[in-house]
Short mmCIF file of C-alpha atoms in Angstrom, two decimals:
data_model
loop_
_atom_site.label_atom_id
_atom_site.label_comp_id
_atom_site.label_asym_id
_atom_site.label_seq_id
_atom_site.Cartn_x
_atom_site.Cartn_y
_atom_site.Cartn_z
CA MET W 1 -91.77 73.11 -29.73
CA ALA W 2 -93.93 73.66 -26.63
CA LYS W 3 -95.79 76.93 -26.46
CA LYS W 4 -94.42 79.32 -23.89
CA GLY W 5 -96.68 80.30 -21.02
CA ALA W 6 -97.12 83.90 -19.87
CA MET W 7 -94.60 83.46 -17.06
CA GLU W 8 -91.97 81.87 -19.31
CA SER W 9 -92.44 84.72 -21.80
CA MET W 10 -92.01 87.29 -19.05
CA ILE W 11 -88.81 85.66 -17.76
CA GLY W 12 -87.52 85.25 -21.32
CA SER W 13 -87.95 88.97 -21.94
CA LEU W 14 -85.69 89.93 -19.04
CA THR W 15 -82.15 91.10 -19.72
CA LYS W 16 -79.21 89.83 -17.65
CA ALA W 17 -79.19 93.10 -15.71
CA GLU W 18 -82.93 92.85 -15.00
CA LYS W 19 -82.56 89.27 -13.76
CA ARG W 20 -79.71 90.30 -11.49
CA TYR W 21 -81.79 93.18 -10.14
CA PHE W 22 -84.74 90.84 -9.52
CA ARG W 23 -82.59 88.45 -7.50
CA LEU W 24 -81.23 91.33 -5.41
CA PHE W 25 -84.76 92.65 -5.01
CA SER W 26 -86.04 89.25 -3.88
CA GLU W 27 -83.41 89.11 -1.13
CA LEU W 28 -85.14 92.08 0.49
CA GLN W 29 -88.48 90.25 0.60
CA GLN W 30 -89.60 88.46 3.75
CA GLY W 31 -91.17 85.01 4.07
CA ASP W 32 -91.22 81.93 1.87
CA LYS W 33 -89.01 82.11 -1.23
CA LYS W 34 -90.72 79.39 -3.28
CA TYR W 35 -91.32 81.98 -6.00
CA LEU W 36 -87.52 82.34 -6.41
CA GLU W 37 -87.13 78.58 -6.79
CA LEU W 38 -89.85 78.68 -9.46
CA PHE W 39 -88.05 81.54 -11.22
CA ASN W 40 -84.80 79.54 -11.30
CA ILE W 41 -86.52 76.38 -12.60
CA LEU W 42 -88.36 78.24 -15.39
CA GLU W 43 -85.19 80.09 -16.39
CA ALA W 44 -83.24 76.82 -16.50
CA ARG W 45 -85.97 75.15 -18.60
CA MET W 46 -85.80 77.98 -21.11
CA ASN W 47 -82.05 77.37 -21.42
CA GLY W 48 -82.59 73.71 -22.30
CA SER W 49 -82.70 72.11 -18.85
CA ASP W 50 -85.09 69.22 -18.19
CA LYS W 51 -85.91 70.39 -14.66
CA ASP W 52 -89.43 69.40 -13.67
CA LEU W 53 -91.84 71.80 -11.95
CA ARG W 54 -92.75 68.92 -9.67
CA GLN W 55 -89.39 69.49 -8.00
CA LEU W 56 -91.00 72.59 -6.51
CA ASN W 57 -92.66 71.50 -3.31
CA CYS W 58 -95.56 73.93 -2.99
CA ALA W 59 -99.27 73.51 -2.35
CA ASP W 60 -100.55 75.56 -5.32
CA ILE W 61 -98.12 76.37 -8.14
CA SER W 62 -100.60 78.79 -9.79
CA VAL W 63 -100.57 80.98 -6.65
CA THR W 64 -96.75 80.95 -6.63
CA LYS W 65 -96.69 81.85 -10.34
CA ASN W 66 -99.09 84.73 -9.76
CA TYR W 67 -96.98 86.05 -6.88
CA LEU W 68 -93.79 85.67 -8.93
CA GLY W 69 -95.33 87.70 -11.76
CA LYS W 70 -96.27 90.52 -9.40
CA LEU W 71 -92.77 90.60 -7.88
CA ILE W 72 -91.08 90.64 -11.32
CA LEU W 73 -93.21 93.62 -12.34
CA LYS W 74 -92.49 95.34 -9.02
CA SER W 75 -88.75 94.84 -9.47
CA LEU W 76 -88.96 96.11 -13.07
CA LYS W 77 -90.65 99.27 -11.82
CA GLY W 78 -87.71 99.86 -9.51
CA TYR W 79 -85.16 98.96 -12.16
CA ASN W 80 -86.68 101.30 -14.76
CA GLU W 81 -87.48 104.16 -12.39
CA GLY W 82 -86.22 107.42 -13.87
CA LYS W 83 -84.87 105.80 -17.04
CA THR W 84 -87.36 107.71 -19.19
CA LYS W 85 -88.78 111.17 -18.65
CA ARG W 86 -92.27 109.71 -18.52
CA SER W 87 -91.33 107.36 -15.68
CA GLU W 88 -89.60 110.28 -13.92
CA LEU W 89 -92.79 112.32 -14.23
CA LEU W 90 -94.92 109.47 -12.88
CA HIS W 91 -92.62 109.17 -9.89
CA LEU W 92 -92.75 112.93 -9.28
CA LEU W 93 -96.55 112.89 -9.48
CA LEU W 94 -96.67 110.18 -6.82
CA GLU W 95 -94.36 112.24 -4.58
CA ILE W 96 -96.51 115.35 -5.17
CA GLU W 97 -99.63 113.47 -4.10
CA ILE W 98 -97.95 112.11 -0.95
CA LEU W 99 -96.45 115.47 0.05
CA PHE W 100 -99.72 117.31 -0.55
CA HIS W 101 -101.71 114.96 1.68
CA LYS W 102 -98.99 115.27 4.33
CA GLU W 103 -99.44 119.06 4.05
CA LEU W 104 -95.73 119.42 3.22
CA TYR W 105 -96.49 122.18 0.75
CA ASP W 106 -93.04 123.68 0.11
CA PRO W 107 -91.36 120.43 -1.06
CA CYS W 108 -94.60 119.63 -2.90
CA LEU W 109 -94.32 122.90 -4.85
CA ASP W 110 -90.64 122.21 -5.61
CA ARG W 111 -91.58 118.92 -7.23
CA ILE W 112 -94.44 120.50 -9.19
CA LYS W 113 -92.02 123.07 -10.63
CA LYS W 114 -89.48 120.38 -11.50
CA ALA W 115 -92.11 118.18 -13.13
CA GLU W 116 -93.54 121.15 -15.08
CA LYS W 117 -90.15 121.83 -16.69
CA ILE W 118 -89.83 118.21 -17.79
CA ALA W 119 -93.41 117.97 -19.07
CA LEU W 120 -93.05 121.22 -21.04
CA LYS W 121 -89.70 120.24 -22.53
CA TYR W 122 -90.96 116.84 -23.70
CA GLU W 123 -94.49 118.03 -24.56
CA ASN W 124 -96.20 115.61 -22.21
CA TYR W 125 -99.43 117.61 -22.18
CA THR W 126 -101.60 115.09 -20.34
CA MET W 127 -99.23 115.04 -17.38
CA LEU W 128 -98.83 118.81 -17.59
CA LEU W 129 -102.60 119.16 -17.16
CA GLU W 130 -102.47 116.88 -14.13
CA LEU W 131 -99.67 119.02 -12.67
CA PHE W 132 -101.78 122.16 -13.19
CA GLY W 133 -104.55 120.44 -11.25
CA TRP W 134 -102.20 119.83 -8.31
CA LYS W 135 -100.88 123.38 -8.56
CA LYS W 136 -104.38 124.82 -8.25
CA ARG W 137 -105.07 122.67 -5.20
CA LEU W 138 -101.77 123.70 -3.65
CA LEU W 139 -102.36 127.40 -4.29
CA SER W 140 -105.81 127.12 -2.71
CA ALA W 141 -104.30 125.45 0.35
CA LEU W 142 -101.46 127.98 0.68
CA HIS W 143 -103.41 131.14 -0.11
CA ALA W 144 -107.01 130.33 0.67
CA THR W 145 -108.20 133.95 0.36
CA SER W 146 -105.74 135.43 -2.17
CA ALA W 147 -105.11 132.62 -4.63
CA HIS W 148 -107.60 133.69 -7.31
CA ALA W 149 -105.16 135.63 -9.50
CA LYS W 150 -102.54 132.89 -9.41
CA ILE W 151 -105.14 130.19 -10.07
CA LYS W 152 -106.47 132.18 -13.06
CA GLU W 153 -102.91 132.28 -14.43
CA VAL W 154 -102.68 128.49 -14.08
CA MET W 155 -106.09 128.14 -15.78
CA SER W 156 -104.85 130.29 -18.68
CA ARG W 157 -101.87 127.96 -19.09
CA GLU W 158 -104.26 125.02 -18.91
CA GLN W 159 -106.23 126.48 -21.80
CA GLN W 160 -103.08 126.95 -23.91
CA THR W 161 -102.03 123.38 -23.17
CA LEU W 162 -105.48 122.05 -24.09
CA GLU W 163 -105.28 123.89 -27.42
CA LYS W 164 -101.90 122.30 -28.18
CA LEU W 165 -103.18 118.91 -27.10
CA ASN W 166 -106.25 119.33 -29.32
CA ASN W 167 -104.05 120.39 -32.24
CA LEU W 168 -101.87 117.32 -31.77
CA ASP W 169 -104.97 115.12 -31.54
CA GLN W 170 -106.29 116.59 -34.82
CA TYR W 171 -103.04 115.72 -36.59
CA ASN W 172 -103.10 112.19 -35.18
CA ARG W 173 -106.71 111.73 -36.32
CA LEU W 174 -105.86 113.04 -39.79
CA LEU W 175 -102.88 110.67 -40.02
CA TYR W 176 -105.03 107.63 -39.24
CA GLU W 177 -107.76 108.86 -41.58
CA VAL W 178 -105.28 109.12 -44.45
CA MET W 179 -103.79 105.70 -43.64
CA ASP W 180 -107.27 104.17 -43.92
CA GLN W 181 -107.80 105.50 -47.45
CA ASP W 182 -107.41 103.68 -50.74
CA PHE W 183 -104.00 104.92 -51.90
CA SER W 184 -104.78 103.97 -55.49
CA ASP W 185 -107.47 106.69 -55.58
CA ARG W 186 -105.06 109.44 -56.59
CA LYS W 187 -107.68 112.22 -56.77
CA SER W 188 -108.88 111.58 -53.22
CA MET W 189 -105.31 111.57 -51.95
CA LEU W 190 -104.52 114.83 -53.77
CA ASP W 191 -107.56 116.44 -52.15
CA TYR W 192 -105.89 116.05 -48.75
CA PHE W 193 -103.37 118.73 -49.71
CA ASP W 194 -106.28 121.20 -49.33
CA HIS W 195 -106.89 120.15 -45.72
CA PRO W 196 -106.61 123.14 -43.31
CA LEU W 197 -103.97 121.36 -41.22
CA LEU W 198 -101.72 120.82 -44.25
CA GLN W 199 -101.60 124.35 -45.64
CA ASP W 200 -98.38 125.30 -43.88
CA ASN W 201 -96.12 123.99 -41.14
CA SER W 202 -97.21 126.88 -38.92
CA CYS W 203 -100.54 125.06 -38.50
CA ALA W 204 -98.70 122.61 -36.21
CA LYS W 205 -98.59 124.05 -32.68
CA SER W 206 -96.04 121.66 -31.17
CA PHE W 207 -93.00 119.59 -32.09
CA GLY W 208 -95.11 116.43 -32.07
CA ALA W 209 -97.69 117.96 -34.40
CA LEU W 210 -94.94 119.29 -36.70
CA THR W 211 -93.40 115.83 -37.14
CA ILE W 212 -96.83 114.41 -38.06
CA TYR W 213 -97.34 117.31 -40.51
CA TYR W 214 -94.12 116.50 -42.39
CA HIS W 215 -94.84 112.77 -42.29
CA LEU W 216 -98.29 113.36 -43.83
CA ILE W 217 -96.87 115.60 -46.58
CA TYR W 218 -94.20 112.99 -47.34
CA MET W 219 -96.73 110.15 -47.43
CA LEU W 220 -99.20 112.03 -49.65
CA HIS W 221 -96.49 112.94 -52.16
CA ILE W 222 -95.33 109.33 -52.34
CA VAL W 223 -98.80 107.84 -52.91
CA THR W 224 -99.56 110.52 -55.54
CA SER W 225 -96.36 109.70 -57.47
CA ASN W 226 -94.35 112.79 -56.56
CA PRO W 227 -91.16 111.30 -55.06
CA VAL W 228 -89.11 114.51 -55.42
CA ASN W 229 -91.42 116.51 -53.14
CA GLY W 230 -91.81 113.44 -50.96
CA GLN W 231 -88.05 113.38 -50.40
CA LYS W 232 -88.09 117.11 -49.57
CA ALA W 233 -90.76 116.58 -46.92
CA LEU W 234 -88.85 113.61 -45.52
CA ASP W 235 -85.64 115.65 -45.37
CA ALA W 236 -87.54 118.40 -43.52
CA LEU W 237 -88.88 115.81 -41.07
CA ILE W 238 -85.39 114.44 -40.38
CA GLU W 239 -83.95 117.95 -40.00
CA THR W 240 -86.75 118.86 -37.56
CA MET W 241 -86.05 115.79 -35.46
CA GLU W 242 -82.30 116.39 -35.45
CA SER W 243 -82.86 119.96 -34.25
CA VAL W 244 -84.20 118.57 -30.96
CA PRO W 245 -81.62 115.89 -30.06
CA PHE W 246 -82.92 115.30 -26.52
CA ARG W 247 -86.19 113.99 -28.02
CA ILE W 248 -84.23 111.41 -30.06
CA GLU W 249 -82.27 110.46 -26.96
CA GLU W 250 -85.53 109.87 -25.08
CA ASP W 251 -87.22 107.88 -27.86
CA PRO W 252 -85.30 107.28 -31.12
CA SER W 253 -87.97 105.10 -32.79
CA ALA W 254 -89.62 107.84 -34.89
CA TYR W 255 -86.21 109.13 -36.02
CA VAL W 256 -85.11 105.62 -37.01
CA THR W 257 -88.37 105.16 -38.95
CA ALA W 258 -87.78 108.44 -40.83
CA LEU W 259 -84.24 107.38 -41.76
CA ASN W 260 -85.52 103.96 -42.85
CA ASN W 261 -88.06 105.69 -45.10
CA SER W 262 -85.27 107.84 -46.52
CA MET W 263 -83.23 104.73 -47.23
CA GLY W 264 -86.26 103.18 -48.94
CA MET W 265 -86.55 106.23 -51.19
CA MET W 266 -82.89 105.92 -52.15
CA LEU W 267 -83.26 102.25 -52.98
CA TYR W 268 -86.34 103.08 -55.08
CA ASN W 269 -84.22 105.63 -56.97
CA LYS W 270 -81.43 103.03 -57.34
CA GLU W 271 -79.06 105.09 -55.18
CA ALA W 272 -77.52 102.11 -53.41
CA GLY W 273 -74.45 103.99 -52.19
CA ALA W 274 -76.57 106.70 -50.54
CA ALA W 275 -78.81 104.01 -48.96
CA VAL W 276 -75.78 102.34 -47.37
CA GLU W 277 -74.68 105.69 -45.92
CA VAL W 278 -78.11 106.07 -44.29
CA LEU W 279 -77.78 102.57 -42.81
CA LYS W 280 -74.40 103.52 -41.38
CA LYS W 281 -75.91 106.73 -40.02
CA ILE W 282 -78.62 104.72 -38.25
CA ARG W 283 -75.90 102.58 -36.62
CA THR W 284 -74.29 105.72 -35.18
CA ILE W 285 -77.52 106.71 -33.36
CA PRO W 286 -76.75 104.90 -30.08
CA GLU W 287 -73.39 106.68 -29.75
CA ARG W 288 -74.49 110.08 -31.12
CA TYR W 289 -77.52 110.30 -28.85
CA HIS W 290 -76.14 108.38 -25.85
CA LEU W 291 -78.92 105.80 -25.88
CA LYS W 292 -79.33 103.94 -22.60
CA GLN W 293 -81.67 101.25 -23.95
CA LYS W 294 -79.24 98.41 -24.69
CA GLN W 295 -81.92 96.18 -26.22
CA TYR W 296 -82.99 98.93 -28.63
CA THR W 297 -79.36 99.55 -29.56
CA LEU W 298 -78.97 95.84 -30.28
CA LYS W 299 -82.04 95.91 -32.55
CA ILE W 300 -80.65 98.87 -34.50
CA PHE W 301 -77.44 97.01 -35.28
CA ILE W 302 -79.14 93.70 -36.08
CA LYS W 303 -81.69 95.21 -38.47
CA THR W 304 -79.30 97.54 -40.29
CA TYR W 305 -76.68 94.80 -40.71
CA ASN W 306 -79.35 92.47 -42.09
CA VAL W 307 -80.66 95.06 -44.57
CA GLU W 308 -77.17 96.07 -45.72
CA LEU W 309 -76.17 92.45 -46.27
CA GLU W 310 -79.37 91.83 -48.27
CA LEU W 311 -78.61 94.95 -50.33
CA TYR W 312 -75.13 93.73 -51.27
CA ARG W 313 -76.59 90.31 -52.05
CA ASP W 314 -79.17 91.85 -54.41
CA LEU W 315 -76.45 93.96 -56.06
CA LYS W 316 -74.20 90.88 -56.28
CA ASP W 317 -71.45 92.99 -54.73
CA TRP W 318 -69.73 90.04 -53.09
CA ASP W 319 -66.57 91.94 -52.05
CA LYS W 320 -68.54 94.42 -49.96
CA ALA W 321 -70.73 91.61 -48.66
CA ARG W 322 -67.70 89.65 -47.46
CA ALA W 323 -66.19 92.72 -45.78
CA LEU W 324 -69.47 93.37 -43.96
CA MET W 325 -69.70 89.70 -42.97
CA SER W 326 -66.45 90.05 -41.02
CA GLU W 327 -67.84 93.07 -39.17
CA ILE W 328 -71.10 91.27 -38.42
CA GLN W 329 -69.28 88.17 -37.17
CA ARG W 330 -67.32 90.29 -34.67
CA PHE W 331 -70.66 91.70 -33.53
CA LEU W 332 -72.19 88.22 -33.18
CA ASP W 333 -69.19 87.01 -31.16
CA ILE W 334 -69.98 89.44 -28.33
CA HIS W 335 -73.78 89.74 -28.45
CA ILE W 336 -76.69 87.36 -27.98
CA ILE W 337 -79.28 88.05 -30.67
CA PRO W 338 -82.77 86.64 -31.42
CA THR W 339 -82.63 83.26 -33.14
CA ASN W 340 -84.62 84.40 -36.19
CA TYR W 341 -81.96 87.02 -36.99
CA LEU W 342 -79.12 84.61 -36.17
CA LEU W 343 -80.59 82.13 -38.63
CA SER W 344 -80.88 84.88 -41.25
CA PHE W 345 -77.22 85.84 -40.82
CA TYR W 346 -76.08 82.21 -41.01
CA TYR W 347 -78.05 81.73 -44.22
CA GLN W 348 -76.79 84.92 -45.83
CA PHE W 349 -73.19 84.10 -44.88
CA ALA W 350 -73.52 80.65 -46.45
CA TYR W 351 -75.16 82.05 -49.58
CA ILE W 352 -72.46 84.70 -50.05
CA HIS W 353 -69.68 82.13 -49.60
CA PHE W 354 -71.44 79.95 -52.19
CA GLN W 355 -71.55 82.82 -54.68
CA CYS W 356 -67.82 83.40 -54.06
CA LYS W 357 -67.23 79.68 -54.78
CA GLU W 358 -66.06 79.15 -51.19
CA TYR W 359 -68.05 75.94 -50.90
CA SER W 360 -66.46 74.53 -47.75
CA LEU W 361 -67.15 77.77 -45.86
CA SER W 362 -70.67 77.79 -47.26
CA LEU W 363 -71.20 74.23 -46.03
CA THR W 364 -70.04 75.22 -42.53
CA GLY W 365 -72.72 77.95 -42.41
CA ILE W 366 -75.47 75.66 -43.68
CA ASN W 367 -74.52 72.94 -41.19
CA ARG W 368 -75.08 75.48 -38.39
CA ILE W 369 -78.66 75.89 -39.56
CA ILE W 370 -79.31 72.18 -40.10
CA ASN W 371 -77.67 70.96 -36.88
CA ASP W 372 -78.83 73.70 -34.49
CA ASN W 373 -82.38 73.67 -33.18
CA PHE W 374 -84.13 76.71 -34.64
CA GLY W 375 -87.60 75.29 -34.02
CA THR W 376 -90.16 76.95 -36.27
CA ASP W 377 -88.16 80.17 -36.76
CA ARG W 378 -87.94 81.32 -40.38
CA MET W 379 -89.10 78.07 -41.95
CA ASP W 380 -88.61 79.67 -45.36
CA LEU W 381 -84.87 80.09 -44.74
CA GLN W 382 -84.58 76.66 -43.14
CA THR W 383 -86.12 75.20 -46.31
CA TYR W 384 -83.84 77.10 -48.70
CA ALA W 385 -80.86 76.14 -46.55
CA ARG W 386 -81.60 72.47 -47.33
CA PHE W 387 -81.61 73.15 -51.08
CA LEU W 388 -78.43 75.20 -50.83
CA PHE W 389 -76.96 72.24 -48.92
CA LEU W 390 -77.67 70.01 -51.96
CA MET W 391 -76.11 72.54 -54.34
CA ILE W 392 -72.98 72.80 -52.19
CA HIS W 393 -72.46 69.03 -52.15
CA PHE W 394 -72.79 68.94 -55.93
CA GLU W 395 -70.16 71.68 -56.26
CA LEU W 396 -67.86 69.83 -53.86
CA GLY W 397 -68.24 66.67 -55.93
CA ASN W 398 -69.94 64.76 -53.12
CA ILE W 399 -72.30 63.08 -55.56
CA THR W 400 -72.75 59.90 -53.54
CA LEU W 401 -73.99 61.94 -50.57
CA LEU W 402 -76.73 63.60 -52.61
CA LYS W 403 -79.09 60.64 -52.45
CA TYR W 404 -79.10 60.66 -48.63
CA ALA W 405 -79.23 64.45 -48.46
CA VAL W 406 -82.27 64.48 -50.77
CA GLU W 407 -84.14 62.03 -48.54
CA ASN W 408 -83.27 64.06 -45.43
CA THR W 409 -84.56 67.21 -47.14
CA ARG W 410 -87.76 65.44 -48.19
CA ARG W 411 -88.36 64.22 -44.61
CA PHE W 412 -87.73 67.71 -43.26
CA LEU W 413 -90.31 69.24 -45.60
CA ARG W 414 -92.96 66.57 -45.05
CA LYS W 415 -92.72 66.88 -41.29
CA ARG W 416 -93.75 70.53 -41.59
CA ARG W 417 -96.45 70.36 -44.27
CA SER W 418 -98.43 67.66 -45.99
CA LYS W 419 -97.83 68.81 -49.57
CA LEU W 420 -94.63 70.05 -51.21
CA PHE W 421 -94.56 73.08 -53.49
CA ALA W 422 -94.17 72.21 -57.16
CA PHE W 423 -90.68 73.70 -57.46
CA GLU W 424 -89.57 71.72 -54.38
CA SER W 425 -90.70 68.43 -55.92
CA VAL W 426 -88.91 69.30 -59.16
CA LEU W 427 -85.67 70.11 -57.33
CA LEU W 428 -85.77 66.99 -55.17
CA LYS W 429 -86.34 64.84 -58.26
CA PHE W 430 -83.47 66.62 -60.04
CA PHE W 431 -80.94 66.08 -57.24
CA SER W 432 -82.06 62.49 -56.78
CA GLN W 433 -81.43 61.80 -60.48
CA LEU W 434 -78.18 63.71 -60.36
CA SER W 435 -76.90 61.41 -57.60
CA THR W 436 -77.02 58.45 -60.02
CA SER W 437 -75.97 60.27 -63.20
CA LEU W 438 -72.61 60.28 -64.93
CA PRO W 439 -70.85 63.63 -65.55
CA TYR W 440 -71.64 63.65 -69.29
CA GLU W 441 -75.38 63.47 -68.38
CA TYR W 442 -75.31 66.55 -66.13
CA LYS W 443 -76.00 69.07 -68.91
CA GLU W 444 -79.15 67.24 -70.00
CA ARG W 445 -80.33 67.11 -66.37
CA PHE W 446 -79.81 70.87 -65.98
CA GLU W 447 -81.64 71.58 -69.26
CA LYS W 448 -84.67 69.62 -68.07
CA LEU W 449 -84.54 71.36 -64.69
CA SER W 450 -84.40 74.78 -66.38
CA SER W 451 -87.61 74.14 -68.35
CA ALA W 452 -89.52 72.43 -65.50
CA LEU W 453 -88.52 74.38 -62.39
CA PHE W 454 -91.11 77.15 -62.34
CA GLN W 455 -93.97 75.59 -64.30
CA GLY W 456 -97.27 76.47 -62.59
CA HIS W 457 -95.77 79.40 -60.62
CA SER W 458 -96.78 83.01 -61.11
CA GLU W 459 -94.13 85.62 -61.85
CA LYS W 460 -94.47 86.95 -58.29
CA GLN W 461 -93.99 83.47 -56.78
CA ARG W 462 -90.98 82.88 -59.01
CA SER W 463 -89.48 86.21 -57.98
CA ASN W 464 -89.99 85.47 -54.28
CA ILE W 465 -88.30 82.09 -54.58
CA LEU W 466 -85.30 83.46 -56.47
CA ASP W 467 -84.92 86.27 -53.92
CA TYR W 468 -83.69 83.73 -51.35
CA LEU W 469 -81.84 81.33 -53.62
CA ASP W 470 -81.10 82.18 -57.24
CA PHE W 471 -81.54 78.75 -58.79
CA GLU W 472 -81.79 80.24 -62.28
CA SER W 473 -78.35 81.85 -62.24
CA TRP W 474 -76.83 78.63 -60.95
CA ILE W 475 -78.57 76.55 -63.63
CA ASN W 476 -77.61 78.98 -66.41
CA ALA W 477 -73.97 78.98 -65.27
CA LYS W 478 -73.93 75.18 -65.50
CA LEU W 479 -75.47 75.24 -68.98
CA LEU W 480 -72.96 77.82 -70.21
CA LYS W 481 -70.12 75.74 -68.81
CA GLY W 482 -71.49 72.73 -70.61
#
């Protein structure tokens, strides 16, 4: 697969709405529209077209590419204007600067006041300091001889803001310091509980600092083997975040991370039911907090569905897995998702059908992986899909097909690496022999496979292999059946 260039990557990152906005934006531009032709060719090529860049009749394609990149960024600025509070503040700051230099002081002051409210509410201290700077300049211009008292008041607020910013910076520095430590050194990690910033939550002077405080307490309890107190700190962190819903609406990433950590704790404590409830709670975030970022919403659903499906697979709860598969399929029918996740879903669907002895349905899922072009995405799953393909054909009684399927699998593996893993060679040899064996010889073949499969592999390697495809359970079931 050819490596994408910077321009192709930029175009590939655009949503349908952003592409539509760019085309509308380009209509407003004057002059030659070669850049738009280039955009259309590159977009078509990314969708599988064989259009050649030589079709574009321009003197220097690198100049056209450069200009196209600038216009895409310019259109994205317009498209995203006001969609986050930070972008709204940046826009207001630009207006403040323009109005001040035009000596339009009253509307300039109105925008400073509006921006101050936003910056205070969302604790954007760096922009708040910039706004104080403009306010001082404005007060000096409006009240040249009597502005001292008002400017001193602004300076006092500047000082308070600097203290909060410094406090937040100290917590950030402490967080990165702790993350750089050797977590296995329990004594050193315990010593951090004596740090002045971690004595009490009142040491945190802002919402941002408070969330870092709870995250640090949670992390330190976990690495010092105190999961009960770790869970308490994590619950306090989640409660703190939920008490300020507009912050989650603006940027849900930290909240999602906290819930993911909570789910991890529940899985560690073997509380699978509670972990699933957290996953479902994460999926309600877009609706509960009215998220506008469609791509982020899509990621939330994709990741939580994937984790929940893996959880049911690990628990061997095939009924719940099948019910969730139906929900995921409805989701996939109406959304375009990244190919690496699509491949993962296809594989998990096929594996679950296999475990439910629905071999024809399992084969349909595996054929999607084998026949579609997934390039180099998730080569691990593409490899295990080939072995599952062999197992399915055996279960379906397609013994004569095994010989050809084995050779196809071997070719697939050798195209991607020069040397096969030991367990892969053993499996390929097994299925090759199986294709020429009589039914009464199967048990002996499976016995030999059972003893040879993981020779030379560490326990960790063996565990990783079985996590994707449980060969051992399949082999043991065949031996029990006789």
